[in-house]
């Protein structure tokens, strides 16, 4: 832990497990369940994500689901804006209501507000891992020119193709 405790760490586990599961699982609800299996069941994060899943299962509309998130959390409050639970709920809802559509899902994650770049990156990573590069529209790919710019010392710019190859190498192990 550098800057996170409890739910912040659980949120990292949740996201990492979903991305990993997406490499071998085609079912979004199952991917979310796998991610949630790495979160302590007595945590507020588990409770918050479980509530989104239950609402979705019970037929709650997308608008009502995102409305419920907004009624519980205030994105204009510095704490709620970057809080793990509210953002994990947004990620979960976008994945469930996004109908496996990359563009729809990442736009839904952004439209809700809160930590927009991280939420879009998380759902985009999950769907990209699950469905492969060919499922991502060219309009999202071409502006990158095959390169990823990072803030990592010594790796300020790296080839996306090289990163894909490295990821696949790890998956095949």
Short mmCIF file of C-alpha atoms in Angstrom, two decimals:
data_model
loop_
_atom_site.label_atom_id
_atom_site.label_comp_id
_atom_site.label_asym_id
_atom_site.label_seq_id
_atom_site.Cartn_x
_atom_site.Cartn_y
_atom_site.Cartn_z
CA UNK A 1 0.00 0.00 0.00
CA UNK A 2 1.31 3.42 -0.94
CA UNK A 3 -1.76 5.62 -0.78
CA UNK A 4 -4.67 3.24 -0.19
CA UNK A 5 -6.09 1.35 2.76
CA UNK A 6 -8.91 -1.18 3.16
CA UNK A 7 -11.56 -0.47 0.47
CA UNK A 8 -8.95 1.27 -1.70
CA UNK A 9 -6.86 -1.90 -1.74
CA UNK A 10 -9.94 -4.08 -2.16
CA UNK A 11 -10.92 -1.97 -5.19
CA UNK A 12 -7.53 -2.61 -6.76
CA UNK A 13 -7.98 -6.34 -6.18
CA UNK A 14 -11.51 -6.17 -7.63
CA UNK A 15 -10.35 -4.45 -10.84
CA UNK A 16 -7.24 -6.60 -11.31
CA UNK A 17 -9.21 -9.82 -10.80
CA UNK A 18 -11.87 -8.74 -13.31
CA UNK A 19 -9.26 -7.89 -15.94
CA UNK A 20 -7.56 -11.24 -15.35
CA UNK A 21 -10.85 -13.14 -15.45
CA UNK A 22 -11.78 -11.41 -18.72
CA UNK A 23 -8.89 -13.23 -20.39
CA UNK A 24 -10.61 -16.57 -19.83
CA UNK A 25 -14.30 -15.81 -19.25
CA UNK A 26 -16.94 -14.55 -21.70
CA UNK A 27 -19.71 -13.70 -19.21
CA UNK A 28 -19.73 -10.17 -17.76
CA UNK A 29 -21.73 -11.04 -14.61
CA UNK A 30 -19.34 -13.92 -13.96
CA UNK A 31 -16.30 -11.66 -14.50
CA UNK A 32 -17.76 -9.26 -11.91
CA UNK A 33 -18.47 -12.16 -9.50
CA UNK A 34 -14.86 -13.35 -9.88
CA UNK A 35 -13.60 -9.84 -9.14
CA UNK A 36 -15.88 -9.58 -6.14
CA UNK A 37 -14.59 -12.92 -4.81
CA UNK A 38 -11.31 -11.11 -4.02
CA UNK A 39 -13.10 -8.53 -1.84
CA UNK A 40 -13.87 -9.27 1.82
CA UNK A 41 -17.57 -10.02 2.16
CA UNK A 42 -17.88 -7.82 5.26
CA UNK A 43 -16.49 -4.73 3.50
CA UNK A 44 -18.45 -1.69 2.36
CA UNK A 45 -17.05 -2.24 -1.15
CA UNK A 46 -18.54 -5.74 -1.32
CA UNK A 47 -21.87 -4.40 -0.08
CA UNK A 48 -21.88 -1.49 -2.57
CA UNK A 49 -21.00 -3.59 -5.62
CA UNK A 50 -23.44 -6.33 -4.57
CA UNK A 51 -26.24 -3.75 -4.40
CA UNK A 52 -25.59 -2.75 -8.03
CA UNK A 53 -25.65 -6.40 -9.12
CA UNK A 54 -28.91 -7.05 -7.25
CA UNK A 55 -30.56 -3.95 -8.69
CA UNK A 56 -29.52 -5.03 -12.20
CA UNK A 57 -30.78 -8.59 -11.63
CA UNK A 58 -34.08 -7.20 -10.37
CA UNK A 59 -34.60 -5.20 -13.55
CA UNK A 60 -33.65 -1.73 -12.40
CA UNK A 61 -33.20 0.57 -15.40
CA UNK A 62 -29.80 1.99 -16.26
CA UNK A 63 -31.03 5.52 -15.52
CA UNK A 64 -32.37 4.52 -12.11
CA UNK A 65 -29.18 2.62 -11.30
CA UNK A 66 -26.91 5.57 -12.06
CA UNK A 67 -29.41 7.84 -10.32
CA UNK A 68 -29.13 5.70 -7.19
CA UNK A 69 -25.34 6.03 -7.30
CA UNK A 70 -25.69 9.81 -7.56
CA UNK A 71 -28.17 9.90 -4.68
CA UNK A 72 -25.71 8.02 -2.48
CA UNK A 73 -22.52 9.84 -3.51
CA UNK A 74 -21.73 13.43 -4.50
CA UNK A 75 -19.16 13.79 -7.30
CA UNK A 76 -18.78 17.46 -6.35
CA UNK A 77 -17.36 16.39 -3.00
CA UNK A 78 -13.62 15.73 -3.24
CA UNK A 79 -13.92 12.53 -1.19
CA UNK A 80 -16.83 11.01 -3.09
CA UNK A 81 -15.34 11.97 -6.46
CA UNK A 82 -12.36 9.66 -6.07
CA UNK A 83 -13.82 7.20 -3.56
CA UNK A 84 -13.32 3.54 -4.38
CA UNK A 85 -16.85 2.38 -3.60
CA UNK A 86 -18.69 4.91 -5.79
CA UNK A 87 -16.32 4.29 -8.69
CA UNK A 88 -16.50 0.50 -8.34
CA UNK A 89 -20.27 0.83 -8.46
CA UNK A 90 -20.00 2.88 -11.67
CA UNK A 91 -17.64 0.32 -13.23
CA UNK A 92 -19.99 -2.51 -12.27
CA UNK A 93 -23.08 -0.73 -13.60
CA UNK A 94 -21.39 0.28 -16.87
CA UNK A 95 -20.28 -3.32 -17.45
CA UNK A 96 -23.74 -4.72 -16.70
CA UNK A 97 -25.73 -2.14 -18.67
CA UNK A 98 -23.18 -1.68 -21.48
CA UNK A 99 -24.30 -4.83 -23.29
CA UNK A 100 -20.75 -5.89 -24.12
CA UNK A 101 -20.37 -2.83 -26.38
CA UNK A 102 -16.96 -1.18 -25.90
CA UNK A 103 -18.00 2.35 -26.91
CA UNK A 104 -21.30 2.28 -25.05
CA UNK A 105 -19.69 0.93 -21.89
CA UNK A 106 -16.78 3.37 -21.67
CA UNK A 107 -19.05 6.31 -22.53
CA UNK A 108 -21.47 5.21 -19.82
CA UNK A 109 -18.61 5.06 -17.32
CA UNK A 110 -17.59 8.61 -18.27
CA UNK A 111 -21.11 10.05 -18.47
CA UNK A 112 -21.78 9.15 -14.85
CA UNK A 113 -19.05 11.48 -13.65
CA UNK A 114 -16.79 10.86 -10.66
CA UNK A 115 -13.33 9.43 -11.59
CA UNK A 116 -14.06 9.34 -15.31
CA UNK A 117 -10.64 8.46 -16.70
CA UNK A 118 -10.05 5.58 -14.30
CA UNK A 119 -13.58 4.19 -14.68
CA UNK A 120 -13.40 4.28 -18.49
CA UNK A 121 -9.92 2.72 -18.42
CA UNK A 122 -11.11 -0.07 -16.13
CA UNK A 123 -14.17 -1.03 -18.16
CA UNK A 124 -12.22 -0.60 -21.40
CA UNK A 125 -9.49 -2.89 -20.11
CA UNK A 126 -12.00 -5.54 -19.11
CA UNK A 127 -13.86 -5.48 -22.43
CA UNK A 128 -10.61 -5.21 -24.41
CA UNK A 129 -9.21 -8.25 -22.61
CA UNK A 130 -12.48 -10.15 -22.99
CA UNK A 131 -13.24 -9.36 -26.62
CA UNK A 132 -9.84 -8.61 -28.12
CA UNK A 133 -8.47 -5.71 -30.10
CA UNK A 134 -10.73 -6.39 -33.07
CA UNK A 135 -13.75 -5.47 -30.93
CA UNK A 136 -12.52 -1.92 -30.41
CA UNK A 137 -13.58 0.61 -33.02
CA UNK A 138 -10.82 2.33 -34.99
CA UNK A 139 -11.86 5.73 -33.64
CA UNK A 140 -10.53 4.69 -30.23
CA UNK A 141 -7.33 3.17 -31.63
CA UNK A 142 -6.05 5.47 -34.39
CA UNK A 143 -5.35 8.58 -32.22
CA UNK A 144 -2.84 6.52 -30.22
CA UNK A 145 -0.61 5.87 -33.26
CA UNK A 146 0.36 2.52 -31.75
CA UNK A 147 2.05 4.16 -28.76
CA UNK A 148 1.24 4.50 -25.08
CA UNK A 149 2.63 7.50 -23.22
CA UNK A 150 3.23 6.88 -19.54
CA UNK A 151 4.62 8.63 -16.50
CA UNK A 152 6.85 5.63 -15.76
CA UNK A 153 10.53 6.61 -15.66
CA UNK A 154 12.44 4.90 -18.46
CA UNK A 155 9.22 3.89 -20.22
CA UNK A 156 7.77 7.26 -21.16
CA UNK A 157 6.55 5.89 -24.50
CA UNK A 158 6.03 2.24 -25.31
CA UNK A 159 4.61 0.29 -28.22
CA UNK A 160 1.08 -0.95 -27.59
CA UNK A 161 1.83 -3.98 -29.77
CA UNK A 162 4.78 -4.84 -27.52
CA UNK A 163 2.54 -4.58 -24.46
CA UNK A 164 -0.07 -6.82 -26.09
CA UNK A 165 2.61 -9.39 -26.92
CA UNK A 166 3.91 -9.28 -23.33
CA UNK A 167 0.38 -9.72 -21.94
CA UNK A 168 -0.32 -12.68 -24.23
CA UNK A 169 3.01 -14.21 -23.26
CA UNK A 170 1.94 -14.11 -19.61
CA UNK A 171 -1.50 -15.52 -20.39
CA UNK A 172 0.01 -18.46 -22.29
CA UNK A 173 2.22 -19.40 -19.35
#
